[in-house]
Coordinates of N, CA and C in Angstrom, one line a residue:
M1247 N -1.6 -23.4 32.7 CA -0.5 -23.2 31.7 C 0.8 -23.0 32.5
S1248 N 1.8 -23.7 32.1 CA 3.1 -23.7 32.8 C 3.8 -22.4 32.5
L1249 N 4.8 -22.1 33.2 CA 5.7 -20.9 33.0 C 6.4 -21.0 31.7
K1250 N 6.8 -22.1 31.3 CA 7.5 -22.3 30.0 C 6.6 -22.0 28.8
E1251 N 5.4 -22.5 28.9 CA 4.4 -22.3 27.8 C 4.0 -20.8 27.8
E1252 N 3.8 -20.2 29.0 CA 3.5 -18.8 29.0 C 4.6 -17.9 28.4
T1253 N 5.8 -18.2 28.7 CA 7.0 -17.5 28.1 C 7.0 -17.7 26.6
K1254 N 6.7 -18.9 26.2 CA 6.7 -19.1 24.7 C 5.6 -18.3 24.0
D1255 N 4.4 -18.3 24.7 CA 3.3 -17.5 24.1 C 3.7 -16.0 24.0
K1256 N 4.3 -15.5 25.1 CA 4.7 -14.1 25.1 C 5.7 -13.8 24.0
I1257 N 6.6 -14.7 23.8 CA 7.6 -14.5 22.7 C 7.0 -14.5 21.4
W1258 N 6.0 -15.4 21.1 CA 5.3 -15.4 19.8 C 4.5 -14.1 19.6
I1259 N 3.9 -13.6 20.7 CA 3.1 -12.4 20.6 C 4.0 -11.2 20.3
A1260 N 5.2 -11.2 21.0 CA 6.1 -10.1 20.7 C 6.7 -10.2 19.3
V1261 N 6.9 -11.3 18.7 CA 7.4 -11.5 17.4 C 6.3 -11.0 16.4
G1262 N 5.1 -11.4 16.6 CA 4.0 -11.0 15.8 C 3.7 -9.5 15.8
F1263 N 3.8 -9.0 17.0 CA 3.6 -7.5 17.2 C 4.7 -6.7 16.5
T1264 N 6.0 -7.2 16.6 CA 7.1 -6.6 15.9 C 6.9 -6.7 14.4
A1265 N 6.5 -7.8 13.9 CA 6.3 -8.0 12.5 C 5.2 -7.0 12.0
M1266 N 4.1 -6.9 12.7 CA 3.1 -5.9 12.3 C 3.6 -4.5 12.3
L1267 N 4.3 -4.1 13.3 CA 4.9 -2.8 13.4 C 5.8 -2.5 12.2
M1268 N 6.6 -3.5 11.8 CA 7.5 -3.3 10.7 C 6.7 -3.2 9.4
L1269 N 5.6 -4.0 9.3 CA 4.8 -3.8 8.1 C 4.1 -2.5 8.0
I1270 N 3.7 -1.9 9.2 CA 3.1 -0.6 9.2 C 4.1 0.4 8.8
I1271 N 5.3 0.4 9.3 CA 6.4 1.3 8.9 C 6.7 1.2 7.4
F1272 N 6.9 0.0 6.9 CA 7.1 -0.2 5.5 C 6.0 0.4 4.7
S1273 N 4.7 0.1 5.1 CA 3.6 0.6 4.3 C 3.5 2.1 4.3
F1274 N 3.9 2.7 5.4 CA 3.8 4.2 5.5 C 4.8 4.8 4.5
F1275 N 6.0 4.3 4.4 CA 7.0 4.8 3.5 C 6.6 4.4 2.0
W1276 N 6.1 3.3 1.8 CA 5.6 2.9 0.5 C 4.5 3.8 0.0
L1277 N 3.6 4.1 0.9 CA 2.5 5.0 0.6 C 3.0 6.4 0.3
Y1278 N 3.9 6.8 1.1 CA 4.5 8.2 0.9 C 5.1 8.3 -0.5
G1279 N 5.8 7.2 -1.0 CA 6.3 7.2 -2.3 C 5.2 7.3 -3.4
G1280 N 4.1 6.5 -3.2 CA 3.0 6.5 -4.1 C 2.3 7.9 -4.2
I1281 N 2.1 8.5 -3.1 CA 1.5 9.8 -3.0 C 2.4 10.9 -3.7
K1282 N 3.7 10.8 -3.4 CA 4.6 11.7 -4.1 C 4.6 11.6 -5.6
D1283 N 4.6 10.3 -6.1 CA 4.5 10.1 -7.5 C 3.2 10.6 -8.1
V1284 N 2.1 10.4 -7.5 CA 0.8 10.9 -8.0 C 0.8 12.4 -8.1
I1285 N 1.3 13.0 -7.1 CA 1.4 14.5 -7.1 C 2.2 15.0 -8.2
S1286 N 3.4 14.4 -8.4 CA 4.3 14.8 -9.5 C 3.7 14.5 -10.8
H1287 N 3.0 13.4 -11.0 CA 2.5 13.0 -12.3 C 1.2 13.7 -12.7
F1288 N 0.4 14.1 -11.7 CA -0.9 14.7 -12.0 C -0.9 16.2 -11.8
F1289 N -0.1 16.7 -11.0 CA -0.2 18.2 -10.7 C 1.0 19.0 -11.1
Q1290 N 2.0 18.4 -11.6 CA 3.2 19.1 -12.0 C 3.5 18.9 -13.5
G1291 N 2.5 19.0 -14.3 CA 2.7 18.9 -15.8 C 2.8 17.4 -16.2
Y1292 N 3.3 17.3 -17.5 CA 3.4 16.0 -18.1 C 4.9 15.6 -18.2
P1293 N 5.4 14.7 -17.3 CA 6.9 14.4 -17.4 C 7.2 13.5 -18.6
D1294 N 8.5 13.4 -18.9 CA 8.9 12.6 -20.1 C 8.7 11.1 -19.9
K1295 N 8.8 10.7 -18.6 CA 8.6 9.3 -18.3 C 7.7 9.1 -17.1
V1296 N 6.7 8.3 -17.2 CA 5.8 8.1 -16.0 C 5.8 6.6 -15.7
V1297 N 6.1 6.3 -14.4 CA 6.1 4.9 -13.9 C 5.0 4.8 -12.9
F1298 N 4.1 3.9 -13.2 CA 3.0 3.6 -12.3 C 3.2 2.3 -11.6
Y1299 N 3.3 2.3 -10.2 CA 3.4 1.1 -9.4 C 2.0 0.9 -8.7
R1300 N 1.3 -0.1 -9.1 CA 0.0 -0.3 -8.5 C 0.2 -0.7 -7.0
D1301 N 1.2 -1.4 -6.7 CA 1.5 -1.9 -5.3 C 1.5 -0.8 -4.3
Q1302 N 2.0 0.4 -4.7 CA 2.1 1.5 -3.7 C 0.7 1.8 -3.1
F1303 N -0.3 1.7 -3.9 CA -1.7 2.1 -3.4 C -2.4 1.0 -2.6
I1304 N -1.7 -0.1 -2.5 CA -2.2 -1.1 -1.6 C -1.9 -0.7 -0.1
A1305 N -0.9 0.1 0.0 CA -0.4 0.5 1.3 C -1.4 1.2 2.2
I1306 N -2.2 2.1 1.6 CA -3.2 2.8 2.5 C -4.2 1.9 3.1
G1307 N -4.7 1.0 2.4 CA -5.6 0.0 3.0 C -5.0 -0.9 4.0
E1308 N -3.7 -1.3 3.6 CA -3.0 -2.1 4.5 C -2.7 -1.4 5.8
L1309 N -2.3 -0.1 5.7 CA -2.0 0.7 6.9 C -3.2 0.8 7.8
I1310 N -4.4 1.1 7.3 CA -5.6 1.3 8.1 C -5.9 -0.1 8.8
A1311 N -5.9 -1.2 8.0 CA -6.2 -2.5 8.6 C -5.2 -2.9 9.7
L1312 N -4.0 -2.8 9.4 CA -2.9 -3.2 10.4 C -3.0 -2.3 11.6
V1313 N -3.1 -1.0 11.5 CA -3.1 -0.2 12.6 C -4.4 -0.5 13.5
T1314 N -5.5 -0.8 12.9 CA -6.7 -1.1 13.6 C -6.5 -2.4 14.4
I1315 N -5.9 -3.4 13.7 CA -5.6 -4.7 14.4 C -4.6 -4.5 15.5
V1316 N -3.6 -3.8 15.3 CA -2.6 -3.6 16.4 C -3.1 -2.8 17.6
V1317 N -3.9 -1.7 17.3 CA -4.5 -1.0 18.4 C -5.5 -1.8 19.2
S1318 N -6.3 -2.5 18.5 CA -7.3 -3.4 19.3 C -6.6 -4.5 20.0
A1319 N -5.5 -5.1 19.4 CA -4.8 -6.1 20.1 C -4.1 -5.6 21.3
V1320 N -3.5 -4.4 21.2 CA -2.8 -3.9 22.4 C -3.8 -3.6 23.5
K1321 N -4.9 -3.0 23.1 CA -5.9 -2.7 24.1 C -6.5 -3.9 24.8
V1322 N -6.8 -5.0 24.0 CA -7.4 -6.2 24.6 C -6.3 -7.1 25.3
K1323 N -5.3 -7.4 24.6 CA -4.3 -8.4 25.1 C -3.4 -7.8 26.1
Y1324 N -2.8 -6.6 25.8 CA -1.7 -6.1 26.8 C -2.3 -5.3 27.9
R1325 N -3.3 -4.5 27.6 CA -3.9 -3.7 28.6 C -5.0 -4.4 29.4
G1326 N -5.5 -5.4 28.9 CA -6.5 -6.2 29.6 C -7.9 -5.6 29.5
Y1327 N -8.1 -4.6 28.7 CA -9.4 -3.9 28.5 C -10.2 -4.7 27.6
K1328 N -11.5 -4.5 27.7 CA -12.5 -5.1 26.7 C -13.0 -4.0 25.9
L1329 N -13.1 -4.2 24.6 CA -13.7 -3.2 23.7 C -15.1 -2.9 24.1
T1330 N -15.5 -1.7 24.2 CA -16.8 -1.3 24.6 C -17.8 -1.5 23.4
D1331 N -19.0 -1.3 23.7 CA -20.1 -1.5 22.6 C -19.9 -0.3 21.6
K1332 N -19.4 0.8 22.0 CA -19.2 1.9 21.1 C -17.9 1.7 20.3
E1333 N -16.9 1.2 20.9 CA -15.6 1.0 20.2 C -15.7 -0.1 19.2
Q1334 N -16.4 -1.2 19.5 CA -16.4 -2.4 18.6 C -16.8 -2.1 17.2
P1335 N -18.0 -1.3 17.0 CA -18.4 -1.0 15.6 C -17.3 -0.1 14.9
K1336 N -16.7 0.8 15.6 CA -15.7 1.7 15.0 C -14.5 0.9 14.5
F1337 N -14.0 0.0 15.3 CA -12.9 -0.9 14.9 C -13.3 -1.7 13.7
N1338 N -14.5 -2.3 13.7 CA -15.0 -3.1 12.6 C -15.1 -2.3 11.3
K1339 N -15.6 -1.0 11.4 CA -15.7 -0.2 10.2 C -14.3 0.2 9.7
L1340 N -13.4 0.5 10.6 CA -12.0 0.8 10.2 C -11.4 -0.4 9.5
L1341 N -11.6 -1.5 10.0 CA -11.0 -2.7 9.5 C -11.6 -3.0 8.1
I1342 N -12.9 -2.9 8.0 CA -13.6 -3.1 6.7 C -13.1 -2.1 5.7
T1343 N -13.0 -0.8 6.1 CA -12.6 0.3 5.2 C -11.2 0.0 4.7
G1344 N -10.3 -0.4 5.6 CA -8.9 -0.8 5.2 C -8.9 -1.9 4.2
V1345 N -9.7 -2.9 4.4 CA -9.7 -4.1 3.5 C -10.3 -3.6 2.1
L1346 N -11.3 -2.8 2.1 CA -11.9 -2.4 0.9 C -10.9 -1.5 0.1
L1347 N -10.3 -0.6 0.8 CA -9.3 0.3 0.2 C -8.1 -0.5 -0.4
L1348 N -7.8 -1.6 0.3 CA -6.7 -2.5 -0.1 C -6.9 -2.9 -1.6
F1349 N -8.1 -3.2 -2.0 CA -8.4 -3.6 -3.3 C -8.9 -2.5 -4.2
A1350 N -9.7 -1.5 -3.7 CA -10.3 -0.5 -4.5 C -9.3 0.6 -5.0
L1351 N -8.5 1.1 -4.1 CA -7.6 2.2 -4.4 C -6.6 1.9 -5.6
P1352 N -6.0 0.7 -5.6 CA -5.1 0.4 -6.7 C -5.8 0.4 -8.0
A1353 N -7.0 -0.2 -8.0 CA -7.8 -0.2 -9.3 C -8.2 1.2 -9.7
L1354 N -8.6 2.0 -8.8 CA -9.0 3.4 -9.1 C -7.8 4.2 -9.7
T1355 N -6.7 4.1 -9.0 CA -5.5 4.8 -9.5 C -5.0 4.3 -10.9
H1356 N -5.2 3.0 -11.1 CA -4.8 2.4 -12.4 C -5.7 3.0 -13.5
V1357 N -7.0 3.1 -13.2 CA -7.9 3.8 -14.2 C -7.5 5.2 -14.4
A1358 N -7.2 5.9 -13.3 CA -6.8 7.4 -13.5 C -5.5 7.5 -14.4
Y1359 N -4.6 6.6 -14.1 CA -3.4 6.7 -15.0 C -3.7 6.3 -16.4
N1360 N -4.6 5.3 -16.6 CA -4.9 5.0 -18.0 C -5.6 6.2 -18.7
I1361 N -6.5 6.8 -18.0 CA -7.2 8.0 -18.6 C -6.2 9.1 -18.9
R1362 N -5.2 9.4 -18.0 CA -4.3 10.5 -18.2 C -3.2 10.2 -19.2
Y1363 N -2.7 8.9 -19.2 CA -1.5 8.6 -20.0 C -1.7 7.6 -21.2
A1364 N -2.4 6.5 -20.9 CA -2.6 5.5 -21.9 C -3.5 6.1 -23.1
N1365 N -4.5 6.9 -22.8 CA -5.3 7.5 -23.8 C -4.8 8.8 -24.4
N1366 N -3.6 9.2 -23.9 CA -3.0 10.4 -24.4 C -2.1 10.1 -25.6
P1367 N -2.4 10.7 -26.8 CA -1.6 10.4 -27.9 C -0.1 10.8 -27.8
A1368 N 0.2 11.7 -26.9 CA 1.6 12.1 -26.7 C 2.5 11.1 -26.0
Y1369 N 1.8 10.0 -25.4 CA 2.6 9.0 -24.6 C 2.5 7.7 -25.3
F1370 N 3.6 6.9 -25.1 CA 3.7 5.6 -25.6 C 3.8 4.6 -24.5
Y1371 N 3.2 3.5 -24.6 CA 3.4 2.4 -23.5 C 4.7 1.7 -23.7
C1372 N 5.5 1.7 -22.7 CA 6.8 1.0 -22.8 C 6.7 -0.4 -22.2
E1373 N 6.5 -1.3 -23.1 CA 6.3 -2.7 -22.7 C 7.6 -3.3 -22.1
E1374 N 8.8 -2.8 -22.6 CA 10.1 -3.4 -22.2 C 10.3 -3.2 -20.7
E1375 N 9.8 -2.1 -20.1 CA 10.1 -1.8 -18.7 C 8.8 -2.2 -17.8
S1376 N 7.7 -2.4 -18.4 CA 6.5 -2.7 -17.7 C 6.5 -4.2 -17.4
N1377 N 5.8 -4.5 -16.3 CA 5.7 -5.9 -15.9 C 4.4 -6.1 -15.1
W1378 N 4.0 -7.4 -15.1 CA 2.8 -7.7 -14.3 C 3.0 -9.1 -13.8
W1379 N 3.0 -9.2 -12.5 CA 3.2 -10.5 -11.8 C 2.2 -10.6 -10.7
L1380 N 1.3 -11.6 -10.7 CA 0.2 -11.8 -9.8 C -0.6 -10.5 -9.6
Y1381 N -0.5 -9.9 -8.5 CA -1.3 -8.6 -8.3 C -0.4 -7.4 -8.5
S1382 N 0.9 -7.6 -8.6 CA 1.9 -6.5 -8.8 C 1.9 -6.1 -10.3
L1383 N 1.7 -4.8 -10.5 CA 1.7 -4.2 -11.8 C 2.5 -3.0 -11.9
T1384 N 3.4 -2.9 -12.8 CA 4.2 -1.7 -13.1 C 4.0 -1.4 -14.6
K1385 N 3.6 -0.1 -14.8 CA 3.4 0.4 -16.2 C 4.2 1.6 -16.4
V1386 N 4.9 1.6 -17.5 CA 5.7 2.8 -17.9 C 5.2 3.4 -19.1
Y1387 N 5.0 4.7 -19.1 CA 4.6 5.5 -20.2 C 5.7 6.5 -20.5
V1388 N 6.1 6.7 -21.8 CA 7.1 7.6 -22.2 C 6.6 8.5 -23.3
K1389 N 7.2 9.7 -23.4 CA 6.9 10.7 -24.4 C 7.6 10.3 -25.7
D1390 N 8.8 9.8 -25.6 CA 9.7 9.4 -26.7 C 10.1 8.0 -26.5
M1391 N 10.0 7.2 -27.5 CA 10.3 5.8 -27.4 C 11.8 5.5 -27.1
S1392 N 12.6 6.5 -27.4 CA 14.1 6.4 -27.1 C 14.3 6.3 -25.6
L1393 N 13.3 6.8 -24.7 CA 13.4 6.7 -23.3 C 13.1 5.3 -22.8
C1394 N 12.4 4.5 -23.6 CA 12.0 3.2 -23.2 C 13.2 2.3 -23.1
G1395 N 13.3 1.6 -22.0 CA 14.4 0.7 -21.8 C 15.6 1.3 -21.1
D1396 N 15.6 2.6 -21.0 CA 16.7 3.3 -20.2 C 16.1 3.7 -18.9
E1397 N 16.4 2.8 -17.9 CA 15.8 3.0 -16.5 C 16.5 4.2 -15.8
N1398 N 17.5 4.7 -16.2 CA 18.2 5.8 -15.5 C 17.6 7.2 -15.8
K1399 N 16.7 7.3 -16.8 CA 16.2 8.6 -17.2 C 14.9 8.9 -16.5

């Protein structure tokens, strides 16, 4: 491999690594927002308006999977180490757990929100502010229909 090709490979690796780190940081803050919302919605009474973003709960699985990939890539590619026989199953289990949580946790939280708010006669489903696009789902429940459509409240 020539020096030019080697430099090009290193640049692509750096770009990929930077993109993964940015995704990890974004996922961390997105997950923080989701956990904060769940705590406020489930443990601090019944608010007037509840907004459920299913996408936020994708972040925990994404975080686990991406961190596993980045750590193993750094260890193998940059440090030149080989994963030991004890480490390989641990990395595989973490990666599989992250991928499973990526799909399972949003569905489970969606069910929890439906049980708490959709089946609660005190809340109304606000279709005007709710939307569903591909895997992205936002549901809004309000105590009073006058709150529906007013995104500032």
